[in-house]
């Protein structure tokens, strides 16, 4: 015996609206009126229930890049206030390598899949979402899950694609834009005519920080470890480039500033650079630590800090990398940062004054190779993954 089941048109995952009753139906427990109808072979059967499947990169066990494998997994469910994005591209961040190694715990209730940012097309919207609609092209700051074909994200963490930027390249922007704007500008208050030093100028964060600081009228210093990277920093707008392997960056900063030092430093090294960073600061200078790649312990001359009124800011150090710590910030704080980025950064991107810097694309199935490249540190800018390549 068969019959037809009429499916409400408000379903978030609905594919068809009339099917035989023996077809598989997945009932969302938290949306009692919502069901997902699976009429394609791309699903996984669980007894009498079938769950729609997608491809995602899975950490099979903590370890080296080879532990990353592409598997069929359940589609994400969307809650109130969330949207579902079909991923066009996702960007790598150093935090992904730490998560792969098992070096920090996931936030409670969050996806176990890697990926802190993505771009793509909205497939579905949850209740109470007013700004976004199905079909919108967007990019987003994620709480994880970007290494997949689909991802659910809080609507307040979604941004429009800036004019002039491709849908895929836009995946390189959310994390670096949110990191740099919230640290250098919202907290450290870098202003026009001040001086700014960013360590790792050829990194994803570094390439973005050089551009936006220059756009805001600052004089920009950048460190990097090769001639190729120094040239890239110069091309992006850095006024002074310093090879940290062959030069003393403190001495060079002092030389270039008439002995004063810079006003703001963005640093990912931490302990081994701490006193040297402070020695590089001007009176009333501000140091912002976003990671501790060079160690968590450093000795500081407090007398120098007091007499020159220096300030040290740091993100929550419960994790090793800025993207990981953004993930742990409150939804309200992330929404505030997103609003500030759209207001202050997106116009510069639209005007072509700040551009995505993408080093290489990999297919999602080659996430392990992408991680190897990131850990080699030979790249300039961002490394991106594409679900289909």
C-alpha positions as YAML, in Angstrom:
chain: A
units: angstrom
residues:
- id: 1
  name: UNK
  ca: [0.00, 0.00, 0.00]
- id: 2
  name: UNK
  ca: [1.24, 3.44, -0.78]
- id: 3
  name: UNK
  ca: [-0.02, 6.96, -0.35]
- id: 4
  name: UNK
  ca: [1.22, 10.51, -0.73]
- id: 5
  name: UNK
  ca: [2.58, 12.72, 2.03]
- id: 6
  name: UNK
  ca: [2.25, 16.47, 1.59]
- id: 7
  name: UNK
  ca: [5.30, 18.24, 2.94]
- id: 8
  name: UNK
  ca: [4.90, 21.80, 4.28]
- id: 9
  name: UNK
  ca: [6.61, 24.36, 2.06]
- id: 10
  name: UNK
  ca: [8.35, 26.02, 5.04]
- id: 11
  name: UNK
  ca: [10.80, 23.15, 5.40]
- id: 12
  name: UNK
  ca: [14.44, 24.15, 5.59]
- id: 13
  name: UNK
  ca: [15.78, 20.98, 3.94]
- id: 14
  name: UNK
  ca: [12.80, 20.10, 1.71]
- id: 15
  name: UNK
  ca: [13.59, 18.86, -1.79]
- id: 16
  name: UNK
  ca: [10.12, 17.81, -3.01]
- id: 17
  name: UNK
  ca: [6.62, 18.39, -1.71]
- id: 18
  name: UNK
  ca: [4.82, 15.14, -2.52]
- id: 19
  name: UNK
  ca: [6.35, 11.68, -2.14]
- id: 20
  name: UNK
  ca: [5.29, 8.11, -1.49]
- id: 21
  name: UNK
  ca: [4.91, 7.44, 2.23]
- id: 22
  name: UNK
  ca: [7.53, 4.68, 2.10]
- id: 23
  name: UNK
  ca: [10.22, 7.23, 1.16]
- id: 24
  name: UNK
  ca: [12.76, 8.02, 3.86]
- id: 25
  name: UNK
  ca: [12.00, 11.05, 6.04]
- id: 26
  name: UNK
  ca: [14.33, 12.71, 8.55]
- id: 27
  name: UNK
  ca: [12.42, 14.58, 11.26]
- id: 28
  name: UNK
  ca: [14.20, 17.49, 12.90]
- id: 29
  name: UNK
  ca: [13.67, 17.04, 16.63]
- id: 30
  name: UNK
  ca: [13.99, 20.77, 17.35]
- id: 31
  name: UNK
  ca: [11.82, 21.87, 14.42]
- id: 32
  name: UNK
  ca: [8.78, 19.66, 14.91]
- id: 33
  name: UNK
  ca: [7.16, 20.74, 11.65]
- id: 34
  name: UNK
  ca: [10.29, 20.38, 9.53]
- id: 35
  name: UNK
  ca: [11.39, 17.34, 7.62]
- id: 36
  name: UNK
  ca: [14.03, 16.49, 5.07]
- id: 37
  name: UNK
  ca: [12.99, 14.36, 2.12]
- id: 38
  name: UNK
  ca: [15.72, 12.22, 0.65]
- id: 39
  name: UNK
  ca: [15.07, 11.29, -2.94]
- id: 40
  name: UNK
  ca: [18.65, 11.00, -4.22]
- id: 41
  name: UNK
  ca: [21.11, 8.14, -3.71]
- id: 42
  name: UNK
  ca: [23.39, 10.47, -1.71]
- id: 43
  name: UNK
  ca: [22.08, 9.56, 1.71]
- id: 44
  name: UNK
  ca: [22.86, 7.17, 4.51]
- id: 45
  name: UNK
  ca: [20.18, 4.80, 5.84]
- id: 46
  name: UNK
  ca: [19.74, 4.36, 9.59]
- id: 47
  name: UNK
  ca: [17.16, 1.60, 9.89]
- id: 48
  name: UNK
  ca: [13.89, 3.18, 8.80]
- id: 49
  name: UNK
  ca: [15.40, 6.69, 8.93]
- id: 50
  name: UNK
  ca: [17.68, 8.11, 6.25]
- id: 51
  name: UNK
  ca: [19.89, 11.11, 6.89]
- id: 52
  name: UNK
  ca: [20.97, 13.26, 3.97]
- id: 53
  name: UNK
  ca: [24.74, 13.13, 3.56]
- id: 54
  name: UNK
  ca: [27.41, 15.56, 2.45]
- id: 55
  name: UNK
  ca: [31.17, 15.39, 2.10]
- id: 56
  name: UNK
  ca: [33.31, 16.74, 4.92]
- id: 57
  name: UNK
  ca: [36.92, 16.45, 6.02]
- id: 58
  name: UNK
  ca: [37.13, 14.32, 9.16]
- id: 59
  name: UNK
  ca: [39.97, 14.09, 11.69]
- id: 60
  name: UNK
  ca: [40.18, 10.31, 11.93]
- id: 61
  name: UNK
  ca: [42.55, 10.52, 14.91]
- id: 62
  name: UNK
  ca: [44.74, 13.35, 16.22]
- id: 63
  name: UNK
  ca: [48.00, 13.51, 14.33]
- id: 64
  name: UNK
  ca: [49.81, 14.53, 11.16]
- id: 65
  name: UNK
  ca: [48.05, 15.87, 8.04]
- id: 66
  name: UNK
  ca: [47.42, 12.33, 6.74]
- id: 67
  name: UNK
  ca: [44.73, 11.84, 9.42]
- id: 68
  name: UNK
  ca: [42.46, 14.18, 7.42]
- id: 69
  name: UNK
  ca: [40.09, 12.18, 5.24]
- id: 70
  name: UNK
  ca: [37.04, 13.07, 3.19]
- id: 71
  name: UNK
  ca: [33.97, 11.18, 4.46]
- id: 72
  name: UNK
  ca: [30.22, 11.15, 3.99]
- id: 73
  name: UNK
  ca: [28.64, 12.80, 7.04]
- id: 74
  name: UNK
  ca: [25.21, 14.02, 8.04]
- id: 75
  name: UNK
  ca: [24.02, 17.37, 6.74]
- id: 76
  name: UNK
  ca: [24.12, 20.08, 9.41]
- id: 77
  name: UNK
  ca: [20.83, 21.08, 10.98]
- id: 78
  name: UNK
  ca: [20.00, 24.76, 11.34]
- id: 79
  name: UNK
  ca: [18.64, 26.25, 14.54]
- id: 80
  name: UNK
  ca: [16.69, 29.46, 15.08]
- id: 81
  name: UNK
  ca: [18.77, 32.42, 13.98]
- id: 82
  name: UNK
  ca: [21.02, 30.37, 11.68]
- id: 83
  name: UNK
  ca: [21.48, 29.94, 7.95]
- id: 84
  name: UNK
  ca: [22.69, 26.96, 5.94]
- id: 85
  name: UNK
  ca: [25.43, 27.72, 3.40]
- id: 86
  name: UNK
  ca: [26.45, 25.67, 0.39]
- id: 87
  name: UNK
  ca: [30.21, 26.12, 0.62]
- id: 88
  name: UNK
  ca: [32.04, 27.50, -2.41]
- id: 89
  name: UNK
  ca: [35.38, 27.72, -0.61]
- id: 90
  name: UNK
  ca: [36.85, 27.51, 2.87]
- id: 91
  name: UNK
  ca: [40.13, 28.96, 4.11]
- id: 92
  name: UNK
  ca: [42.82, 27.33, 6.23]
- id: 93
  name: UNK
  ca: [43.90, 28.89, 9.51]
- id: 94
  name: UNK
  ca: [46.71, 27.87, 11.83]
- id: 95
  name: UNK
  ca: [44.08, 26.89, 14.40]
- id: 96
  name: UNK
  ca: [43.00, 24.09, 12.07]
- id: 97
  name: UNK
  ca: [46.41, 22.45, 12.40]
- id: 98
  name: UNK
  ca: [46.21, 22.66, 16.20]
- id: 99
  name: UNK
  ca: [42.75, 21.13, 16.19]
- id: 100
  name: UNK
  ca: [43.97, 18.36, 13.90]
- id: 101
  name: UNK
  ca: [46.69, 17.55, 16.43]
- id: 102
  name: UNK
  ca: [44.21, 17.50, 19.32]
- id: 103
  name: UNK
  ca: [45.80, 20.51, 21.05]
- id: 104
  name: UNK
  ca: [42.59, 22.17, 22.22]
- id: 105
  name: UNK
  ca: [39.08, 21.23, 23.20]
- id: 106
  name: UNK
  ca: [36.14, 22.19, 21.04]
- id: 107
  name: UNK
  ca: [33.54, 24.62, 22.37]
- id: 108
  name: UNK
  ca: [30.62, 22.73, 23.85]
- id: 109
  name: UNK
  ca: [27.98, 21.78, 21.30]
- id: 110
  name: UNK
  ca: [29.97, 22.94, 18.26]
- id: 111
  name: UNK
  ca: [30.73, 20.96, 15.11]
- id: 112
  name: UNK
  ca: [33.84, 18.75, 15.24]
- id: 113
  name: UNK
  ca: [34.75, 19.61, 11.66]
- id: 114
  name: UNK
  ca: [37.53, 22.03, 10.75]
- id: 115
  name: UNK
  ca: [37.12, 25.43, 9.13]
- id: 116
  name: UNK
  ca: [36.68, 28.89, 10.68]
- id: 117
  name: UNK
  ca: [35.52, 30.78, 7.59]
- id: 118
  name: UNK
  ca: [33.88, 30.15, 4.24]
- id: 119
  name: UNK
  ca: [32.03, 31.63, 1.33]
- id: 120
  name: UNK
  ca: [29.06, 30.27, -0.56]
- id: 121
  name: UNK
  ca: [25.33, 30.45, -1.27]
- id: 122
  name: UNK
  ca: [22.56, 30.36, 1.31]
- id: 123
  name: UNK
  ca: [20.49, 27.19, 0.94]
- id: 124
  name: UNK
  ca: [18.12, 27.65, 3.88]
- id: 125
  name: UNK
  ca: [17.29, 30.07, 6.67]
- id: 126
  name: UNK
  ca: [16.10, 29.32, 10.19]
- id: 127
  name: UNK
  ca: [13.42, 31.06, 12.17]
- id: 128
  name: UNK
  ca: [14.02, 34.70, 13.15]
- id: 129
  name: UNK
  ca: [16.46, 35.36, 10.30]
- id: 130
  name: UNK
  ca: [15.42, 38.57, 8.57]
- id: 131
  name: UNK
  ca: [18.41, 39.90, 6.63]
- id: 132
  name: UNK
  ca: [19.36, 36.84, 4.58]
- id: 133
  name: UNK
  ca: [17.38, 34.82, 2.07]
- id: 134
  name: UNK
  ca: [17.89, 31.66, 0.05]
- id: 135
  name: UNK
  ca: [20.22, 32.30, -2.89]
- id: 136
  name: UNK
  ca: [22.24, 35.10, -1.27]
- id: 137
  name: UNK
  ca: [25.98, 34.98, -1.96]
- id: 138
  name: UNK
  ca: [27.82, 35.42, 1.33]
- id: 139
  name: UNK
  ca: [30.94, 34.76, 3.37]
- id: 140
  name: UNK
  ca: [30.99, 33.97, 7.07]
- id: 141
  name: UNK
  ca: [33.00, 33.69, 10.25]
- id: 142
  name: UNK
  ca: [32.31, 30.16, 11.49]
- id: 143
  name: UNK
  ca: [32.38, 28.27, 14.76]
- id: 144
  name: UNK
  ca: [33.82, 25.39, 12.74]
- id: 145
  name: UNK
  ca: [32.57, 23.22, 9.90]
- id: 146
  name: UNK
  ca: [33.95, 25.02, 6.85]
- id: 147
  name: UNK
  ca: [35.80, 21.95, 5.50]
- id: 148
  name: UNK
  ca: [32.54, 20.59, 4.13]
- id: 149
  name: UNK
  ca: [30.01, 20.96, 1.35]
- id: 150
  name: UNK
  ca: [27.52, 22.68, 3.67]
- id: 151
  name: UNK
  ca: [27.76, 24.51, 6.98]
- id: 152
  name: UNK
  ca: [25.29, 26.07, 9.42]
- id: 153
  name: UNK
  ca: [26.22, 29.42, 10.96]
- id: 154
  name: UNK
  ca: [24.62, 32.08, 13.12]
- id: 155
  name: UNK
  ca: [23.13, 34.71, 10.80]
- id: 156
  name: UNK
  ca: [24.87, 37.56, 12.63]
- id: 157
  name: UNK
  ca: [28.26, 36.11, 11.61]
- id: 158
  name: UNK
  ca: [27.45, 36.31, 7.90]
- id: 159
  name: UNK
  ca: [28.70, 39.05, 5.58]
- id: 160
  name: UNK
  ca: [27.81, 39.97, 2.00]
- id: 161
  name: UNK
  ca: [30.41, 39.36, -0.71]
- id: 162
  name: UNK
  ca: [32.24, 42.67, -1.22]
- id: 163
  name: UNK
  ca: [31.83, 44.12, -4.73]
- id: 164
  name: UNK
  ca: [34.70, 43.17, -7.00]
- id: 165
  name: UNK
  ca: [35.64, 40.02, -5.05]
- id: 166
  name: UNK
  ca: [34.87, 36.56, -6.43]
- id: 167
  name: UNK
  ca: [32.67, 34.23, -4.43]
- id: 168
  name: UNK
  ca: [35.56, 31.80, -3.84]
- id: 169
  name: UNK
  ca: [38.21, 34.39, -2.98]
- id: 170
  name: UNK
  ca: [35.83, 35.93, -0.42]
- id: 171
  name: UNK
  ca: [36.42, 32.87, 1.78]
- id: 172
  name: UNK
  ca: [39.86, 34.32, 2.58]
- id: 173
  name: UNK
  ca: [38.46, 37.47, 4.23]
- id: 174
  name: UNK
  ca: [36.25, 36.89, 7.31]
- id: 175
  name: UNK
  ca: [38.79, 35.61, 9.84]
- id: 176
  name: UNK
  ca: [41.62, 37.98, 8.92]
- id: 177
  name: UNK
  ca: [39.29, 40.97, 8.69]
- id: 178
  name: UNK
  ca: [37.69, 40.23, 12.05]
- id: 179
  name: UNK
  ca: [41.04, 39.54, 13.70]
- id: 180
  name: UNK
  ca: [42.85, 42.62, 12.44]
- id: 181
  name: UNK
  ca: [40.01, 45.09, 12.82]
- id: 182
  name: UNK
  ca: [39.08, 43.94, 16.34]
- id: 183
  name: UNK
  ca: [42.69, 43.91, 17.62]
- id: 184
  name: UNK
  ca: [44.51, 46.70, 15.79]
- id: 185
  name: UNK
  ca: [41.65, 49.17, 15.47]
- id: 186
  name: UNK
  ca: [38.82, 48.41, 17.91]
- id: 187
  name: UNK
  ca: [41.19, 47.66, 20.82]
- id: 188
  name: UNK
  ca: [44.64, 49.12, 20.10]
- id: 189
  name: UNK
  ca: [43.10, 52.18, 18.40]
- id: 190
  name: UNK
  ca: [45.63, 52.57, 15.61]
- id: 191
  name: UNK
  ca: [44.98, 55.93, 13.97]
- id: 192
  name: UNK
  ca: [46.10, 57.78, 10.85]
- id: 193
  name: UNK
  ca: [49.68, 59.09, 10.97]
- id: 194
  name: UNK
  ca: [50.69, 56.52, 13.61]
- id: 195
  name: UNK
  ca: [53.21, 53.74, 12.98]
- id: 196
  name: UNK
  ca: [52.34, 50.04, 12.94]
- id: 197
  name: UNK
  ca: [54.46, 46.88, 12.97]
- id: 198
  name: UNK
  ca: [53.05, 43.47, 12.02]
- id: 199
  name: UNK
  ca: [55.14, 40.34, 12.47]
- id: 200
  name: UNK
  ca: [54.69, 37.64, 9.84]
- id: 201
  name: UNK
  ca: [53.76, 40.15, 7.18]
- id: 202
  name: UNK
  ca: [53.38, 37.48, 4.50]
- id: 203
  name: UNK
  ca: [50.87, 35.42, 6.48]
- id: 204
  name: UNK
  ca: [47.13, 35.60, 5.92]
- id: 205
  name: UNK
  ca: [46.73, 38.03, 8.81]
- id: 206
  name: UNK
  ca: [49.89, 39.91, 7.86]
- id: 207
  name: UNK
  ca: [48.95, 40.51, 4.23]
- id: 208
  name: UNK
  ca: [45.55, 41.83, 5.32]
- id: 209
  name: UNK
  ca: [46.95, 43.94, 8.18]
- id: 210
  name: UNK
  ca: [49.45, 45.69, 5.90]
- id: 211
  name: UNK
  ca: [46.72, 46.69, 3.47]
- id: 212
  name: UNK
  ca: [44.10, 47.89, 5.93]
- id: 213
  name: UNK
  ca: [46.61, 49.77, 8.10]
- id: 214
  name: UNK
  ca: [48.01, 51.54, 5.04]
- id: 215
  name: UNK
  ca: [44.48, 52.30, 3.89]
- id: 216
  name: UNK
  ca: [43.76, 53.90, 7.27]
- id: 217
  name: UNK
  ca: [46.76, 56.20, 6.91]
- id: 218
  name: UNK
  ca: [49.36, 54.46, 9.10]
- id: 219
  name: UNK
  ca: [53.04, 54.02, 8.32]
- id: 220
  name: UNK
  ca: [53.49, 50.25, 8.09]
- id: 221
  name: UNK
  ca: [56.43, 48.07, 9.12]
- id: 222
  name: UNK
  ca: [56.43, 44.30, 8.44]
- id: 223
  name: UNK
  ca: [58.77, 41.43, 9.26]
- id: 224
  name: UNK
  ca: [59.21, 38.33, 7.11]
- id: 225
  name: UNK
  ca: [61.82, 35.64, 6.59]
- id: 226
  name: UNK
  ca: [62.68, 35.65, 2.87]
- id: 227
  name: UNK
  ca: [63.31, 38.07, 0.04]
- id: 228
  name: UNK
  ca: [60.20, 36.82, -1.75]
- id: 229
  name: UNK
  ca: [58.03, 37.48, 1.28]
- id: 230
  name: UNK
  ca: [59.60, 40.87, 1.90]
- id: 231
  name: UNK
  ca: [58.87, 41.83, -1.72]
- id: 232
  name: UNK
  ca: [55.25, 40.72, -1.31]
- id: 233
  name: UNK
  ca: [54.89, 42.86, 1.83]
- id: 234
  name: UNK
  ca: [56.35, 45.83, -0.03]
- id: 235
  name: UNK
  ca: [53.97, 45.31, -2.95]
- id: 236
  name: UNK
  ca: [51.02, 45.27, -0.53]
- id: 237
  name: UNK
  ca: [51.99, 48.68, 0.84]
- id: 238
  name: UNK
  ca: [54.48, 48.14, 3.67]
- id: 239
  name: UNK
  ca: [56.76, 51.17, 4.02]
- id: 240
  name: UNK
  ca: [59.54, 49.31, 5.83]
- id: 241
  name: UNK
  ca: [60.24, 45.57, 5.51]
- id: 242
  name: UNK
  ca: [62.60, 43.72, 7.84]
- id: 243
  name: UNK
  ca: [64.10, 40.26, 7.43]
- id: 244
  name: UNK
  ca: [63.86, 38.89, 10.96]
- id: 245
  name: UNK
  ca: [66.42, 36.17, 10.13]
- id: 246
  name: UNK
  ca: [69.19, 38.59, 9.19]
- id: 247
  name: UNK
  ca: [68.26, 41.86, 10.91]
- id: 248
  name: UNK
  ca: [67.53, 43.02, 14.45]
- id: 249
  name: UNK
  ca: [63.99, 44.32, 14.08]
- id: 250
  name: UNK
  ca: [64.32, 46.46, 17.23]
- id: 251
  name: UNK
  ca: [67.34, 48.31, 15.87]
- id: 252
  name: UNK
  ca: [65.73, 48.76, 12.45]
- id: 253
  name: UNK
  ca: [62.50, 50.10, 13.94]
- id: 254
  name: UNK
  ca: [64.45, 52.57, 16.08]
- id: 255
  name: UNK
  ca: [66.49, 53.65, 13.07]
- id: 256
  name: UNK
  ca: [63.43, 54.20, 10.89]
- id: 257
  name: UNK
  ca: [61.53, 56.14, 13.58]
- id: 258
  name: UNK
  ca: [64.30, 58.41, 14.81]
- id: 259
  name: UNK
  ca: [64.66, 56.41, 18.01]
- id: 260
  name: UNK
  ca: [60.99, 56.67, 18.98]
- id: 261
  name: UNK
  ca: [59.58, 53.26, 18.07]
- id: 262
  name: UNK
  ca: [56.22, 52.30, 16.58]
- id: 263
  name: UNK
  ca: [52.82, 53.00, 18.09]
- id: 264
  name: UNK
  ca: [51.14, 49.60, 17.64]
- id: 265
  name: UNK
  ca: [52.52, 46.07, 17.18]
- id: 266
  name: UNK
  ca: [50.51, 42.99, 16.16]
- id: 267
  name: UNK
  ca: [52.43, 39.88, 17.23]
- id: 268
  name: UNK
  ca: [51.87, 36.13, 16.96]
- id: 269
  name: UNK
  ca: [55.21, 35.01, 18.42]
- id: 270
  name: UNK
  ca: [54.72, 35.75, 22.12]
- id: 271
  name: UNK
  ca: [57.30, 34.93, 24.78]
- id: 272
  name: UNK
  ca: [60.52, 35.00, 22.76]
- id: 273
  name: UNK
  ca: [59.60, 38.39, 21.24]
- id: 274
  name: UNK
  ca: [57.98, 39.98, 24.29]
- id: 275
  name: UNK
  ca: [60.74, 42.26, 25.59]
- id: 276
  name: UNK
  ca: [61.99, 43.04, 22.07]
- id: 277
  name: UNK
  ca: [58.47, 44.11, 21.09]
- id: 278
  name: UNK
  ca: [58.25, 46.38, 24.13]
- id: 279
  name: UNK
  ca: [61.65, 47.84, 23.26]
- id: 280
  name: UNK
  ca: [60.27, 48.64, 19.79]
- id: 281
  name: UNK
  ca: [57.31, 50.65, 21.06]
- id: 282
  name: UNK
  ca: [56.95, 54.41, 21.22]
- id: 283
  name: UNK
  ca: [55.73, 56.21, 24.36]
- id: 284
  name: UNK
  ca: [52.07, 55.17, 24.92]
- id: 285
  name: UNK
  ca: [52.66, 52.25, 22.54]
- id: 286
  name: UNK
  ca: [50.33, 49.25, 22.36]
- id: 287
  name: UNK
  ca: [51.31, 45.61, 21.83]
- id: 288
  name: UNK
  ca: [48.61, 43.12, 20.86]
- id: 289
  name: UNK
  ca: [49.41, 39.41, 21.22]
- id: 290
  name: UNK
  ca: [47.28, 37.13, 19.07]
- id: 291
  name: UNK
  ca: [49.26, 33.92, 19.48]
- id: 292
  name: UNK
  ca: [52.21, 32.38, 21.31]
- id: 293
  name: UNK
  ca: [54.01, 30.50, 18.56]
- id: 294
  name: UNK
  ca: [57.36, 31.42, 20.18]
- id: 295
  name: UNK
  ca: [56.43, 30.34, 23.69]
- id: 296
  name: UNK
  ca: [54.15, 31.33, 26.54]
- id: 297
  name: UNK
  ca: [56.83, 32.65, 28.94]
- id: 298
  name: UNK
  ca: [58.79, 35.87, 28.56]
- id: 299
  name: UNK
  ca: [60.74, 38.17, 30.87]
- id: 300
  name: UNK
  ca: [59.67, 41.83, 30.95]
- id: 301
  name: UNK
  ca: [61.33, 45.00, 32.22]
- id: 302
  name: UNK
  ca: [58.38, 46.53, 34.05]
- id: 303
  name: UNK
  ca: [60.23, 49.77, 34.67]
- id: 304
  name: UNK
  ca: [60.35, 50.44, 30.95]
- id: 305
  name: UNK
  ca: [56.64, 49.66, 30.62]
- id: 306
  name: UNK
  ca: [55.75, 52.08, 33.41]
- id: 307
  name: UNK
  ca: [57.96, 54.97, 32.37]
- id: 308
  name: UNK
  ca: [56.78, 54.81, 28.72]
- id: 309
  name: UNK
  ca: [53.15, 53.96, 29.57]
- id: 310
  name: UNK
  ca: [53.09, 50.83, 27.40]
- id: 311
  name: UNK
  ca: [50.04, 48.60, 27.09]
- id: 312
  name: UNK
  ca: [49.87, 44.88, 26.33]
- id: 313
  name: UNK
  ca: [46.62, 43.45, 25.00]
- id: 314
  name: UNK
  ca: [46.00, 39.76, 24.44]
- id: 315
  name: UNK
  ca: [43.20, 37.55, 23.27]
- id: 316
  name: UNK
  ca: [42.08, 34.76, 25.60]
- id: 317
  name: UNK
  ca: [45.12, 32.47, 25.77]
- id: 318
  name: UNK
  ca: [43.18, 29.25, 26.35]
- id: 319
  name: UNK
  ca: [44.14, 28.31, 22.79]
- id: 320
  name: UNK
  ca: [47.22, 28.66, 20.62]
- id: 321
  name: UNK
  ca: [45.85, 30.62, 17.69]
- id: 322
  name: UNK
  ca: [43.69, 33.65, 17.07]
- id: 323
  name: UNK
  ca: [41.10, 31.82, 14.94]
- id: 324
  name: UNK
  ca: [40.58, 29.33, 17.74]
- id: 325
  name: UNK
  ca: [40.05, 32.10, 20.23]
- id: 326
  name: UNK
  ca: [37.60, 33.94, 18.00]
- id: 327
  name: UNK
  ca: [35.65, 30.69, 18.01]
- id: 328
  name: UNK
  ca: [35.34, 30.86, 21.80]
- id: 329
  name: UNK
  ca: [34.15, 34.46, 21.97]
- id: 330
  name: UNK
  ca: [30.51, 35.15, 22.72]
- id: 331
  name: UNK
  ca: [27.97, 35.33, 19.91]
- id: 332
  name: UNK
  ca: [27.29, 38.94, 20.89]
- id: 333
  name: UNK
  ca: [30.96, 39.92, 20.63]
- id: 334
  name: UNK
  ca: [31.39, 38.18, 17.28]
- id: 335
  name: UNK
  ca: [28.28, 39.94, 15.97]
- id: 336
  name: UNK
  ca: [29.70, 43.29, 17.09]
- id: 337
  name: UNK
  ca: [32.99, 42.61, 15.30]
- id: 338
  name: UNK
  ca: [31.16, 41.53, 12.14]
- id: 339
  name: UNK
  ca: [29.14, 44.78, 12.15]
- id: 340
  name: UNK
  ca: [32.30, 46.85, 12.55]
- id: 341
  name: UNK
  ca: [34.06, 44.96, 9.76]
- id: 342
  name: UNK
  ca: [31.19, 45.48, 7.35]
- id: 343
  name: UNK
  ca: [31.01, 49.17, 8.24]
- id: 344
  name: UNK
  ca: [34.72, 49.97, 8.19]
- id: 345
  name: UNK
  ca: [36.55, 47.30, 6.17]
- id: 346
  name: UNK
  ca: [34.15, 46.26, 3.41]
- id: 347
  name: UNK
  ca: [34.14, 49.74, 1.78]
- id: 348
  name: UNK
  ca: [37.95, 49.56, 1.46]
- id: 349
  name: UNK
  ca: [37.66, 46.11, -0.11]
- id: 350
  name: UNK
  ca: [34.93, 47.32, -2.48]
- id: 351
  name: UNK
  ca: [37.15, 50.24, -3.49]
- id: 352
  name: UNK
  ca: [40.01, 47.87, -4.30]
- id: 353
  name: UNK
  ca: [42.24, 49.31, -1.55]
- id: 354
  name: UNK
  ca: [42.28, 45.98, 0.28]
- id: 355
  name: UNK
  ca: [42.38, 42.77, -1.76]
- id: 356
  name: UNK
  ca: [42.27, 39.06, -0.96]
- id: 357
  name: UNK
  ca: [45.68, 37.42, -1.13]
- id: 358
  name: UNK
  ca: [45.21, 33.77, -2.10]
- id: 359
  name: UNK
  ca: [48.30, 31.59, -2.50]
- id: 360
  name: UNK
  ca: [46.72, 28.34, -3.67]
- id: 361
  name: UNK
  ca: [43.46, 26.42, -3.96]
- id: 362
  name: UNK
  ca: [43.15, 22.72, -3.12]
- id: 363
  name: UNK
  ca: [40.17, 20.42, -3.63]
- id: 364
  name: UNK
  ca: [38.52, 19.46, -0.36]
- id: 365
  name: UNK
  ca: [39.78, 15.91, -0.85]
- id: 366
  name: UNK
  ca: [43.36, 17.22, -0.62]
- id: 367
  name: UNK
  ca: [43.03, 18.90, 2.77]
- id: 368
  name: UNK
  ca: [46.05, 16.95, 4.01]
- id: 369
  name: UNK
  ca: [48.24, 18.46, 1.29]
- id: 370
  name: UNK
  ca: [46.90, 21.91, 2.12]
- id: 371
  name: UNK
  ca: [47.85, 21.41, 5.78]
- id: 372
  name: UNK
  ca: [51.36, 20.31, 4.77]
- id: 373
  name: UNK
  ca: [51.74, 23.51, 2.77]
- id: 374
  name: UNK
  ca: [50.53, 25.65, 5.68]
- id: 375
  name: UNK
  ca: [52.94, 23.99, 8.10]
- id: 376
  name: UNK
  ca: [55.83, 24.51, 5.66]
- id: 377
  name: UNK
  ca: [55.26, 28.29, 6.00]
- id: 378
  name: UNK
  ca: [56.43, 28.91, 2.46]
- id: 379
  name: UNK
  ca: [53.10, 30.37, 1.35]
- id: 380
  name: UNK
  ca: [52.15, 34.04, 1.09]
- id: 381
  name: UNK
  ca: [48.58, 34.92, 2.06]
- id: 382
  name: UNK
  ca: [45.78, 32.39, 2.39]
- id: 383
  name: UNK
  ca: [45.33, 28.73, 1.38]
- id: 384
  name: UNK
  ca: [41.81, 27.78, 0.29]
- id: 385
  name: UNK
  ca: [39.81, 24.58, -0.14]
- id: 386
  name: UNK
  ca: [37.06, 23.99, -2.70]
- id: 387
  name: UNK
  ca: [34.44, 21.25, -2.30]
- id: 388
  name: UNK
  ca: [34.48, 20.78, -6.09]
- id: 389
  name: UNK
  ca: [37.66, 21.34, -8.06]
...
